Amino acid sequence: NLGSGDNKKLEKPVDWLSVKQQFFLTTLVNKNKFQTADIKWTVPTDTSLHIIAQTTANCKIDLPAGSATASVPLQLYYGPSDYHVLKTYNNQMENIVPYGSGIFAFVKYINRHALLPVFDVLRKNVASMGLVILLLTLFIRLLTSPILYKSYVSGAKMKALKPEIDKLKEKHGEDKQAFSMDQMKLWKTAGVSPLGGCLPAVLQIPIFMSLYYFFQSNISLRGQNFLWAKDLAAYDSIYNIPFTIPFYGDHVSLFTLTAVLTSLLISIYSMSTMQDNSNPVMKYMPYIFPVLLLGVFNKLPSALTWYYTISNTITLILQIVIQKYIIDHDKILAQIETDRSEQEKTGKAK
């Protein structure tokens, strides 16, 4: 990491040492291994040098004692940080490509074994990289559709039950416990899962983090243009602001705006399914997340914000279609009335 400088000592044998930028790296390889190594990197205080960081590595090599000559098989790799290219060296250099790190290190396996193979097939058969991302988005949504579909149906049913929920509020007034019990019974009768709406959010986390690393690390995106974006590996600035806005930045990214706008539309549409929007916090919560996205997404690759725009659009269309054409509101309410009548009869019989 750049930071302000640091150092690291490697006490065990080392195959290679590498200095990496976003898409290119310089690597010193020793087939016989370095016995030990220590690395130090500093950030020059003199900005006129135009040097981001200076790195120095000292490597120890054991040579045969008493020999007049020795052969040290060193190799220098200077080239792209391409997962497929680095993997051919069979020395784990492909791990340099940051397809996942930290608490999200597990997503590198999703990227390597799921997203990357599909992306490569699409890239070889589709000329436009923007269309490749669109098709990749459709592939991801197809894989997650069974889980998401049930969640969207549950949310649509919850919206249909809103009038019934309002009646229960009037019936129980301040008795929160009685209201909660009757609400759970109502949801159970209608086949609604109270946690159904959480599934899309939970599922989005590993998917988003996978794509977050994937689009920032895949060199195939470098220099690829789409619509107004000149480079899908960088943000798509359509206007440079003459000053810096805290949290937002000094430019306007159009794909960021489309991603935030579609996210806001989903939030507004979802508000209609909320059982209680009298709480000020819950009332404004749907607007907070899109605003946060505005600051986070503005500096991210346009490939990611283009993906998010497509994904959000699909989500919004699915929710509207399910709500308008798949869920039979009258049938749900009629079933609730039937169950309620049977419960009353059973109660009288007792």
mmCIF file of C-alpha atoms in Angstrom:
data_model
loop_
_atom_site.group_PDB
_atom_site.id
_atom_site.type_symbol
_atom_site.label_atom_id
_atom_site.label_comp_id
_atom_site.label_asym_id
_atom_site.label_seq_id
_atom_site.Cartn_x
_atom_site.Cartn_y
_atom_site.Cartn_z
ATOM 1 C CA ASN A 1 0.000 0.000 0.000
ATOM 2 C CA LEU A 2 1.137 3.533 -0.764
ATOM 3 C CA GLY A 3 0.334 5.323 2.503
ATOM 4 C CA SER A 4 3.307 7.205 3.858
ATOM 5 C CA GLY A 5 5.865 4.421 3.496
ATOM 6 C CA ASP A 6 6.656 1.200 5.311
ATOM 7 C CA ASN A 7 8.919 -1.825 5.274
ATOM 8 C CA LYS A 8 8.581 -5.583 5.381
ATOM 9 C CA LYS A 9 11.013 -8.418 6.121
ATOM 10 C CA LEU A 10 10.576 -11.805 4.485
ATOM 11 C CA GLU A 11 12.427 -14.428 6.528
ATOM 12 C CA LYS A 12 11.371 -17.451 4.460
ATOM 13 C CA PRO A 13 12.485 -18.296 0.882
ATOM 14 C CA VAL A 14 10.973 -15.979 -1.742
ATOM 15 C CA ASP A 15 10.107 -16.861 -5.361
ATOM 16 C CA TRP A 16 9.567 -13.302 -6.551
ATOM 17 C CA LEU A 17 9.172 -9.681 -5.537
ATOM 18 C CA SER A 18 6.834 -7.321 -7.347
ATOM 19 C CA VAL A 19 5.978 -3.635 -7.493
ATOM 20 C CA LYS A 20 2.432 -3.203 -8.768
ATOM 21 C CA GLN A 21 0.398 -0.312 -10.127
ATOM 22 C CA GLN A 22 -3.238 -0.710 -11.127
ATOM 23 C CA PHE A 23 -2.722 -2.636 -14.361
ATOM 24 C CA PHE A 24 1.075 -3.075 -14.698
ATOM 25 C CA LEU A 25 3.808 -4.526 -12.564
ATOM 26 C CA THR A 26 7.540 -5.062 -12.353
ATOM 27 C CA THR A 27 8.573 -8.409 -10.896
ATOM 28 C CA LEU A 28 11.973 -9.915 -10.119
ATOM 29 C CA VAL A 29 11.839 -13.733 -10.198
ATOM 30 C CA ASN A 30 14.421 -16.201 -8.909
ATOM 31 C CA LYS A 31 13.815 -19.809 -9.934
ATOM 32 C CA ASN A 32 16.128 -20.985 -7.138
ATOM 33 C CA LYS A 33 14.440 -18.659 -4.632
ATOM 34 C CA PHE A 34 15.873 -15.785 -2.625
ATOM 35 C CA GLN A 35 16.787 -16.989 0.844
ATOM 36 C CA THR A 36 15.468 -13.844 2.536
ATOM 37 C CA ALA A 37 14.453 -10.359 1.501
ATOM 38 C CA ASP A 38 13.539 -7.011 2.980
ATOM 39 C CA ILE A 39 11.562 -4.315 1.220
ATOM 40 C CA LYS A 40 11.250 -0.624 1.984
ATOM 41 C CA TRP A 41 9.043 1.918 0.253
ATOM 42 C CA THR A 42 8.957 5.650 0.814
ATOM 43 C CA VAL A 43 6.989 8.605 -0.516
ATOM 44 C CA PRO A 44 9.302 11.461 -1.563
ATOM 45 C CA THR A 45 8.579 14.825 0.042
ATOM 46 C CA ASP A 46 9.798 16.628 -3.088
ATOM 47 C CA THR A 47 6.704 16.656 -5.331
ATOM 48 C CA SER A 48 8.675 18.115 -8.252
ATOM 49 C CA LEU A 49 10.213 14.668 -8.826
ATOM 50 C CA HIS A 50 6.817 13.334 -10.016
ATOM 51 C CA ILE A 51 7.516 10.081 -8.188
ATOM 52 C CA ILE A 52 4.586 8.418 -6.423
ATOM 53 C CA ALA A 53 6.756 6.078 -4.364
ATOM 54 C CA GLN A 54 10.256 4.679 -4.270
ATOM 55 C CA THR A 55 10.784 1.012 -3.493
ATOM 56 C CA THR A 56 14.026 -0.698 -2.527
ATOM 57 C CA ALA A 57 14.439 -4.461 -2.088
ATOM 58 C CA ASN A 58 17.499 -6.269 -0.698
ATOM 59 C CA CYS A 59 17.570 -9.973 -1.503
ATOM 60 C CA LYS A 60 19.920 -12.632 -0.157
ATOM 61 C CA ILE A 61 21.131 -15.433 -2.443
ATOM 62 C CA ASP A 62 23.252 -18.345 -1.233
ATOM 63 C CA LEU A 63 26.106 -19.173 -3.630
ATOM 64 C CA PRO A 64 28.295 -22.316 -3.671
ATOM 65 C CA ALA A 65 31.298 -21.956 -1.361
ATOM 66 C CA GLY A 66 34.722 -22.072 -2.983
ATOM 67 C CA SER A 67 33.402 -21.815 -6.526
ATOM 68 C CA ALA A 68 34.987 -19.290 -8.892
ATOM 69 C CA THR A 69 31.766 -18.836 -10.852
ATOM 70 C CA ALA A 70 28.057 -19.168 -10.109
ATOM 71 C CA SER A 71 24.873 -19.075 -12.146
ATOM 72 C CA VAL A 72 21.934 -17.089 -10.720
ATOM 73 C CA PRO A 73 18.782 -17.613 -12.854
ATOM 74 C CA LEU A 74 16.986 -14.287 -12.438
ATOM 75 C CA GLN A 75 14.059 -13.180 -14.564
ATOM 76 C CA LEU A 76 12.430 -9.775 -14.918
ATOM 77 C CA TYR A 77 8.733 -9.572 -15.710
ATOM 78 C CA TYR A 78 7.568 -6.140 -16.786
ATOM 79 C CA GLY A 79 4.071 -6.224 -18.184
ATOM 80 C CA PRO A 80 0.317 -6.321 -17.599
ATOM 81 C CA SER A 81 -1.316 -7.468 -14.384
ATOM 82 C CA ASP A 82 -3.292 -10.040 -16.355
ATOM 83 C CA TYR A 83 -4.565 -13.041 -14.385
ATOM 84 C CA HIS A 84 -4.268 -15.468 -17.309
ATOM 85 C CA VAL A 85 -0.753 -14.352 -18.277
ATOM 86 C CA LEU A 86 0.586 -14.480 -14.720
ATOM 87 C CA LYS A 87 -0.947 -17.889 -14.074
ATOM 88 C CA THR A 88 1.204 -19.420 -16.857
ATOM 89 C CA TYR A 89 4.351 -18.873 -14.750
ATOM 90 C CA ASN A 90 3.142 -21.459 -12.190
ATOM 91 C CA ASN A 91 4.556 -19.556 -9.221
ATOM 92 C CA GLN A 92 1.339 -17.955 -7.865
ATOM 93 C CA MET A 93 2.067 -14.598 -9.475
ATOM 94 C CA GLU A 94 -1.630 -14.473 -10.450
ATOM 95 C CA ASN A 95 -2.363 -13.674 -6.792
ATOM 96 C CA ILE A 96 -1.025 -10.185 -7.498
ATOM 97 C CA VAL A 97 -4.284 -9.404 -9.324
ATOM 98 C CA PRO A 98 -6.484 -8.085 -6.468
ATOM 99 C CA TYR A 99 -9.748 -9.892 -7.159
ATOM 100 C CA GLY A 100 -10.569 -9.793 -3.434
ATOM 101 C CA SER A 101 -8.858 -8.799 -0.194
ATOM 102 C CA GLY A 102 -9.394 -8.273 3.514
ATOM 103 C CA ILE A 103 -12.738 -9.483 4.864
ATOM 104 C CA PHE A 104 -13.866 -9.848 1.249
ATOM 105 C CA ALA A 105 -10.935 -12.070 0.239
ATOM 106 C CA PHE A 106 -13.438 -14.859 -0.463
ATOM 107 C CA VAL A 107 -14.851 -13.002 -3.490
ATOM 108 C CA LYS A 108 -11.621 -13.650 -5.410
ATOM 109 C CA TYR A 109 -12.827 -17.225 -5.897
ATOM 110 C CA ILE A 110 -16.127 -15.946 -7.306
ATOM 111 C CA ASN A 111 -14.202 -13.662 -9.660
ATOM 112 C CA ARG A 112 -11.650 -16.253 -10.770
ATOM 113 C CA HIS A 113 -13.942 -19.237 -11.226
ATOM 114 C CA ALA A 114 -17.303 -17.687 -12.119
ATOM 115 C CA LEU A 115 -17.196 -14.098 -13.391
ATOM 116 C CA LEU A 116 -13.858 -14.228 -15.238
ATOM 117 C CA PRO A 117 -14.660 -17.317 -17.381
ATOM 118 C CA VAL A 118 -18.056 -15.887 -18.377
ATOM 119 C CA PHE A 119 -16.536 -12.463 -19.002
ATOM 120 C CA ASP A 120 -13.827 -13.983 -21.228
ATOM 121 C CA VAL A 121 -16.373 -15.909 -23.329
ATOM 122 C CA LEU A 122 -18.479 -12.775 -23.805
ATOM 123 C CA ARG A 123 -15.429 -10.618 -24.557
ATOM 124 C CA LYS A 124 -14.289 -12.966 -27.323
ATOM 125 C CA ASN A 125 -17.705 -12.993 -29.004
ATOM 126 C CA VAL A 126 -19.035 -9.457 -28.439
ATOM 127 C CA ALA A 127 -17.276 -6.424 -29.905
ATOM 128 C CA SER A 128 -18.574 -3.758 -27.499
ATOM 129 C CA MET A 129 -17.275 -3.951 -23.924
ATOM 130 C CA GLY A 130 -20.358 -2.066 -22.746
ATOM 131 C CA LEU A 131 -22.560 -4.825 -24.188
ATOM 132 C CA VAL A 132 -20.290 -7.435 -22.559
ATOM 133 C CA ILE A 133 -21.024 -5.856 -19.166
ATOM 134 C CA LEU A 134 -24.739 -5.741 -19.997
ATOM 135 C CA LEU A 135 -24.750 -9.459 -20.840
ATOM 136 C CA LEU A 136 -22.660 -10.224 -17.746
ATOM 137 C CA THR A 137 -25.279 -8.379 -15.682
ATOM 138 C CA LEU A 138 -28.065 -10.466 -17.240
ATOM 139 C CA PHE A 139 -26.079 -13.628 -16.454
ATOM 140 C CA ILE A 140 -25.701 -12.624 -12.786
ATOM 141 C CA ARG A 141 -29.364 -11.717 -12.495
ATOM 142 C CA LEU A 142 -30.336 -15.042 -14.069
ATOM 143 C CA LEU A 143 -28.301 -16.947 -11.470
ATOM 144 C CA THR A 144 -29.834 -15.016 -8.573
ATOM 145 C CA SER A 145 -33.365 -14.878 -10.007
ATOM 146 C CA PRO A 146 -34.871 -17.786 -7.983
ATOM 147 C CA ILE A 147 -34.001 -16.167 -4.654
ATOM 148 C CA LEU A 148 -34.766 -12.613 -5.741
ATOM 149 C CA TYR A 149 -38.060 -13.585 -7.365
ATOM 150 C CA LYS A 150 -39.395 -15.031 -4.112
ATOM 151 C CA SER A 151 -38.284 -11.905 -2.298
ATOM 152 C CA TYR A 152 -39.982 -9.586 -4.805
ATOM 153 C CA VAL A 153 -43.187 -11.633 -4.642
ATOM 154 C CA SER A 154 -43.091 -11.431 -0.857
ATOM 155 C CA GLY A 155 -42.659 -7.652 -1.076
ATOM 156 C CA ALA A 156 -45.558 -7.354 -3.530
ATOM 157 C CA LYS A 157 -47.795 -9.370 -1.217
ATOM 158 C CA MET A 158 -46.789 -7.144 1.675
ATOM 159 C CA LYS A 159 -47.898 -4.118 -0.342
ATOM 160 C CA ALA A 160 -51.259 -5.811 -1.008
ATOM 161 C CA LEU A 161 -51.664 -6.353 2.747
ATOM 162 C CA LYS A 162 -51.101 -2.716 3.673
ATOM 163 C CA PRO A 163 -54.842 -1.942 4.050
ATOM 164 C CA GLU A 164 -55.188 -4.965 6.363
ATOM 165 C CA ILE A 165 -52.191 -3.831 8.394
ATOM 166 C CA ASP A 166 -53.762 -0.378 8.757
ATOM 167 C CA LYS A 167 -56.949 -2.014 10.107
ATOM 168 C CA LEU A 168 -54.901 -3.917 12.687
ATOM 169 C CA LYS A 169 -53.261 -0.670 13.813
ATOM 170 C CA GLU A 170 -56.633 0.910 14.385
ATOM 171 C CA LYS A 171 -57.851 -2.191 16.209
ATOM 172 C CA HIS A 172 -54.942 -2.495 18.649
ATOM 173 C CA GLY A 173 -53.947 1.142 19.042
ATOM 174 C CA GLU A 174 -50.979 1.362 21.441
ATOM 175 C CA ASP A 175 -50.909 -2.375 22.139
ATOM 176 C CA LYS A 176 -47.752 -3.138 20.125
ATOM 177 C CA GLN A 177 -47.506 -6.761 21.261
ATOM 178 C CA ALA A 178 -51.033 -7.660 20.151
ATOM 179 C CA PHE A 179 -50.501 -5.825 16.867
ATOM 180 C CA SER A 180 -47.256 -7.712 16.198
ATOM 181 C CA MET A 181 -48.896 -11.082 16.880
ATOM 182 C CA ASP A 182 -51.831 -10.397 14.560
ATOM 183 C CA GLN A 183 -49.480 -8.991 11.918
ATOM 184 C CA MET A 184 -47.408 -12.193 11.976
ATOM 185 C CA LYS A 185 -50.580 -14.269 11.640
ATOM 186 C CA LEU A 186 -51.654 -12.149 8.676
ATOM 187 C CA TRP A 187 -48.266 -12.534 6.980
ATOM 188 C CA LYS A 188 -48.314 -16.290 7.573
ATOM 189 C CA THR A 189 -51.795 -16.592 6.059
ATOM 190 C CA ALA A 190 -50.716 -14.649 2.952
ATOM 191 C CA GLY A 191 -47.418 -16.525 2.633
ATOM 192 C CA VAL A 192 -45.293 -13.461 3.343
ATOM 193 C CA SER A 193 -41.816 -13.735 4.830
ATOM 194 C CA PRO A 194 -40.943 -10.744 7.069
ATOM 195 C CA LEU A 195 -37.287 -11.268 6.143
ATOM 196 C CA GLY A 196 -38.019 -11.583 2.434
ATOM 197 C CA GLY A 197 -37.147 -7.964 1.733
ATOM 198 C CA CYS A 198 -33.722 -8.384 3.340
ATOM 199 C CA LEU A 199 -32.575 -11.100 0.945
ATOM 200 C CA PRO A 200 -31.806 -8.797 -2.018
ATOM 201 C CA ALA A 201 -29.738 -6.503 0.211
ATOM 202 C CA VAL A 202 -27.789 -9.399 1.764
ATOM 203 C CA LEU A 203 -27.241 -11.062 -1.627
ATOM 204 C CA GLN A 204 -26.063 -7.797 -3.167
ATOM 205 C CA ILE A 205 -23.114 -7.472 -0.775
ATOM 206 C CA PRO A 206 -20.898 -10.328 -2.086
ATOM 207 C CA ILE A 207 -22.013 -9.640 -5.675
ATOM 208 C CA PHE A 208 -21.213 -5.937 -5.420
ATOM 209 C CA MET A 209 -17.840 -6.572 -3.759
ATOM 210 C CA SER A 210 -16.954 -9.168 -6.409
ATOM 211 C CA LEU A 211 -17.660 -6.670 -9.171
ATOM 212 C CA TYR A 212 -15.992 -3.860 -7.208
ATOM 213 C CA TYR A 213 -12.688 -5.766 -7.300
ATOM 214 C CA PHE A 214 -13.287 -7.284 -10.739
ATOM 215 C CA PHE A 215 -13.849 -4.030 -12.621
ATOM 216 C CA GLN A 216 -10.935 -2.273 -10.919
ATOM 217 C CA SER A 217 -8.489 -5.127 -11.561
ATOM 218 C CA ASN A 218 -9.368 -6.492 -15.014
ATOM 219 C CA ILE A 219 -6.947 -5.031 -17.543
ATOM 220 C CA SER A 220 -9.294 -5.931 -20.439
ATOM 221 C CA LEU A 221 -11.410 -2.897 -19.508
ATOM 222 C CA ARG A 222 -8.489 -0.483 -19.778
ATOM 223 C CA GLY A 223 -9.012 2.018 -22.605
ATOM 224 C CA GLN A 224 -12.344 0.488 -23.669
ATOM 225 C CA ASN A 225 -14.932 3.143 -24.458
ATOM 226 C CA PHE A 226 -18.713 2.906 -24.336
ATOM 227 C CA LEU A 227 -21.256 5.651 -25.047
ATOM 228 C CA TRP A 228 -19.777 8.781 -23.388
ATOM 229 C CA ALA A 229 -17.309 6.830 -21.207
ATOM 230 C CA LYS A 230 -13.809 7.012 -22.708
ATOM 231 C CA ASP A 231 -12.337 4.379 -20.392
ATOM 232 C CA LEU A 232 -14.516 1.790 -18.610
ATOM 233 C CA ALA A 233 -11.686 1.165 -16.143
ATOM 234 C CA ALA A 234 -11.984 4.770 -14.889
ATOM 235 C CA TYR A 235 -14.820 7.105 -13.951
ATOM 236 C CA ASP A 236 -16.740 8.744 -16.820
ATOM 237 C CA SER A 237 -16.394 12.445 -16.138
ATOM 238 C CA ILE A 238 -18.733 14.613 -18.228
ATOM 239 C CA TYR A 239 -17.864 17.812 -16.351
ATOM 240 C CA ASN A 240 -14.879 18.840 -14.251
ATOM 241 C CA ILE A 241 -15.839 21.004 -11.277
ATOM 242 C CA PRO A 242 -13.351 23.857 -10.645
ATOM 243 C CA PHE A 243 -13.279 22.972 -6.934
ATOM 244 C CA THR A 244 -13.564 19.847 -4.782
ATOM 245 C CA ILE A 245 -16.820 19.001 -3.018
ATOM 246 C CA PRO A 246 -16.240 17.024 0.207
ATOM 247 C CA PHE A 247 -17.213 13.335 -0.130
ATOM 248 C CA TYR A 248 -18.231 13.881 -3.770
ATOM 249 C CA GLY A 249 -15.100 15.013 -5.627
ATOM 250 C CA ASP A 250 -14.205 17.432 -8.411
ATOM 251 C CA HIS A 251 -16.079 15.920 -11.359
ATOM 252 C CA VAL A 252 -19.519 14.692 -12.450
ATOM 253 C CA SER A 253 -19.804 11.055 -13.497
ATOM 254 C CA LEU A 254 -22.891 10.435 -15.628
ATOM 255 C CA PHE A 255 -23.054 6.668 -15.043
ATOM 256 C CA THR A 256 -22.887 7.428 -11.326
ATOM 257 C CA LEU A 257 -25.930 9.672 -11.719
ATOM 258 C CA THR A 258 -27.866 6.995 -13.631
ATOM 259 C CA ALA A 259 -26.948 4.370 -11.001
ATOM 260 C CA VAL A 260 -28.030 6.669 -8.159
ATOM 261 C CA LEU A 261 -31.230 7.712 -9.955
ATOM 262 C CA THR A 262 -32.327 4.112 -10.591
ATOM 263 C CA SER A 263 -31.464 3.240 -6.973
ATOM 264 C CA LEU A 264 -33.584 6.183 -5.805
ATOM 265 C CA LEU A 265 -36.535 5.051 -7.955
ATOM 266 C CA ILE A 266 -36.332 1.585 -6.379
ATOM 267 C CA SER A 267 -36.287 3.152 -2.901
ATOM 268 C CA ILE A 268 -39.303 5.360 -3.656
ATOM 269 C CA TYR A 269 -41.220 2.420 -5.109
ATOM 270 C CA SER A 270 -40.334 0.251 -2.118
ATOM 271 C CA MET A 271 -41.623 2.916 0.282
ATOM 272 C CA SER A 272 -45.158 2.086 -0.816
ATOM 273 C CA THR A 273 -44.729 -1.395 0.720
ATOM 274 C CA MET A 274 -43.620 -0.060 4.107
ATOM 275 C CA GLN A 275 -46.095 -0.981 6.813
ATOM 276 C CA ASP A 276 -45.166 2.003 8.964
ATOM 277 C CA ASN A 277 -43.716 5.137 7.411
ATOM 278 C CA SER A 278 -44.600 7.425 10.317
ATOM 279 C CA ASN A 279 -41.157 6.953 11.847
ATOM 280 C CA PRO A 280 -39.036 9.895 10.602
ATOM 281 C CA VAL A 281 -35.909 7.735 10.408
ATOM 282 C CA MET A 282 -37.621 5.023 8.344
ATOM 283 C CA LYS A 283 -39.355 7.670 6.278
ATOM 284 C CA TYR A 284 -36.095 9.189 5.035
ATOM 285 C CA MET A 285 -33.946 6.024 5.109
ATOM 286 C CA PRO A 286 -34.710 5.111 1.441
ATOM 287 C CA TYR A 287 -33.164 8.435 0.379
ATOM 288 C CA ILE A 288 -30.008 8.103 2.478
ATOM 289 C CA PHE A 289 -28.557 5.082 0.661
ATOM 290 C CA PRO A 290 -28.737 6.636 -2.859
ATOM 291 C CA VAL A 291 -27.081 9.812 -1.547
ATOM 292 C CA LEU A 292 -24.253 7.718 -0.064
ATOM 293 C CA LEU A 293 -23.873 5.962 -3.412
ATOM 294 C CA LEU A 294 -23.427 9.342 -5.082
ATOM 295 C CA GLY A 295 -20.219 9.962 -3.159
ATOM 296 C CA VAL A 296 -18.919 6.377 -3.227
ATOM 297 C CA PHE A 297 -19.576 5.674 -6.919
ATOM 298 C CA ASN A 298 -18.279 8.964 -8.312
ATOM 299 C CA LYS A 299 -14.650 7.799 -8.268
ATOM 300 C CA LEU A 300 -15.259 4.161 -9.203
ATOM 301 C CA PRO A 301 -14.832 2.659 -12.704
ATOM 302 C CA SER A 302 -17.663 3.442 -15.096
ATOM 303 C CA ALA A 303 -17.919 -0.311 -15.803
ATOM 304 C CA LEU A 304 -19.215 -0.778 -12.246
ATOM 305 C CA THR A 305 -21.677 2.128 -12.355
ATOM 306 C CA TRP A 306 -22.897 0.961 -15.784
ATOM 307 C CA TYR A 307 -23.472 -2.515 -14.306
ATOM 308 C CA TYR A 308 -25.326 -1.029 -11.343
ATOM 309 C CA THR A 309 -27.527 1.053 -13.674
ATOM 310 C CA ILE A 310 -28.551 -2.054 -15.632
ATOM 311 C CA SER A 311 -29.080 -4.148 -12.505
ATOM 312 C CA ASN A 312 -31.224 -1.462 -10.856
ATOM 313 C CA THR A 313 -33.312 -1.038 -13.996
ATOM 314 C CA ILE A 314 -33.975 -4.794 -14.117
ATOM 315 C CA THR A 315 -34.925 -4.774 -10.418
ATOM 316 C CA LEU A 316 -37.371 -1.898 -10.888
ATOM 317 C CA ILE A 317 -39.009 -3.497 -13.942
ATOM 318 C CA LEU A 318 -39.334 -6.862 -12.149
ATOM 319 C CA GLN A 319 -40.935 -5.291 -9.086
ATOM 320 C CA ILE A 320 -43.468 -3.370 -11.180
ATOM 321 C CA VAL A 321 -44.320 -6.393 -13.352
ATOM 322 C CA ILE A 322 -44.737 -8.678 -10.322
ATOM 323 C CA GLN A 323 -46.818 -6.069 -8.510
ATOM 324 C CA LYS A 324 -49.067 -5.237 -11.478
ATOM 325 C CA TYR A 325 -49.385 -8.501 -13.393
ATOM 326 C CA ILE A 326 -48.304 -11.503 -11.300
ATOM 327 C CA ILE A 327 -49.639 -10.872 -7.808
ATOM 328 C CA ASP A 328 -53.441 -11.147 -7.588
ATOM 329 C CA HIS A 329 -54.277 -8.705 -4.800
ATOM 330 C CA ASP A 330 -57.966 -9.614 -4.731
ATOM 331 C CA LYS A 331 -57.154 -13.313 -4.455
ATOM 332 C CA ILE A 332 -54.809 -12.689 -1.512
ATOM 333 C CA LEU A 333 -57.385 -10.579 0.345
ATOM 334 C CA ALA A 334 -60.142 -13.111 -0.418
ATOM 335 C CA GLN A 335 -57.991 -15.915 1.019
ATOM 336 C CA ILE A 336 -57.378 -13.864 4.164
ATOM 337 C CA GLU A 337 -61.123 -13.260 4.576
ATOM 338 C CA THR A 338 -61.819 -16.991 4.115
ATOM 339 C CA ASP A 339 -59.225 -17.949 6.715
ATOM 340 C CA ARG A 340 -60.539 -15.311 9.084
ATOM 341 C CA SER A 341 -64.115 -16.610 8.730
ATOM 342 C CA GLU A 342 -62.995 -20.190 9.385
ATOM 343 C CA GLN A 343 -61.091 -19.066 12.482
ATOM 344 C CA GLU A 344 -64.163 -17.247 13.790
ATOM 345 C CA LYS A 345 -66.351 -20.321 13.230
ATOM 346 C CA THR A 346 -63.773 -22.499 14.987
ATOM 347 C CA GLY A 347 -63.663 -20.047 17.849
ATOM 348 C CA LYS A 348 -67.472 -20.078 18.217
ATOM 349 C CA ALA A 349 -67.501 -23.876 18.126
ATOM 350 C CA LYS A 350 -65.056 -23.908 20.998
#
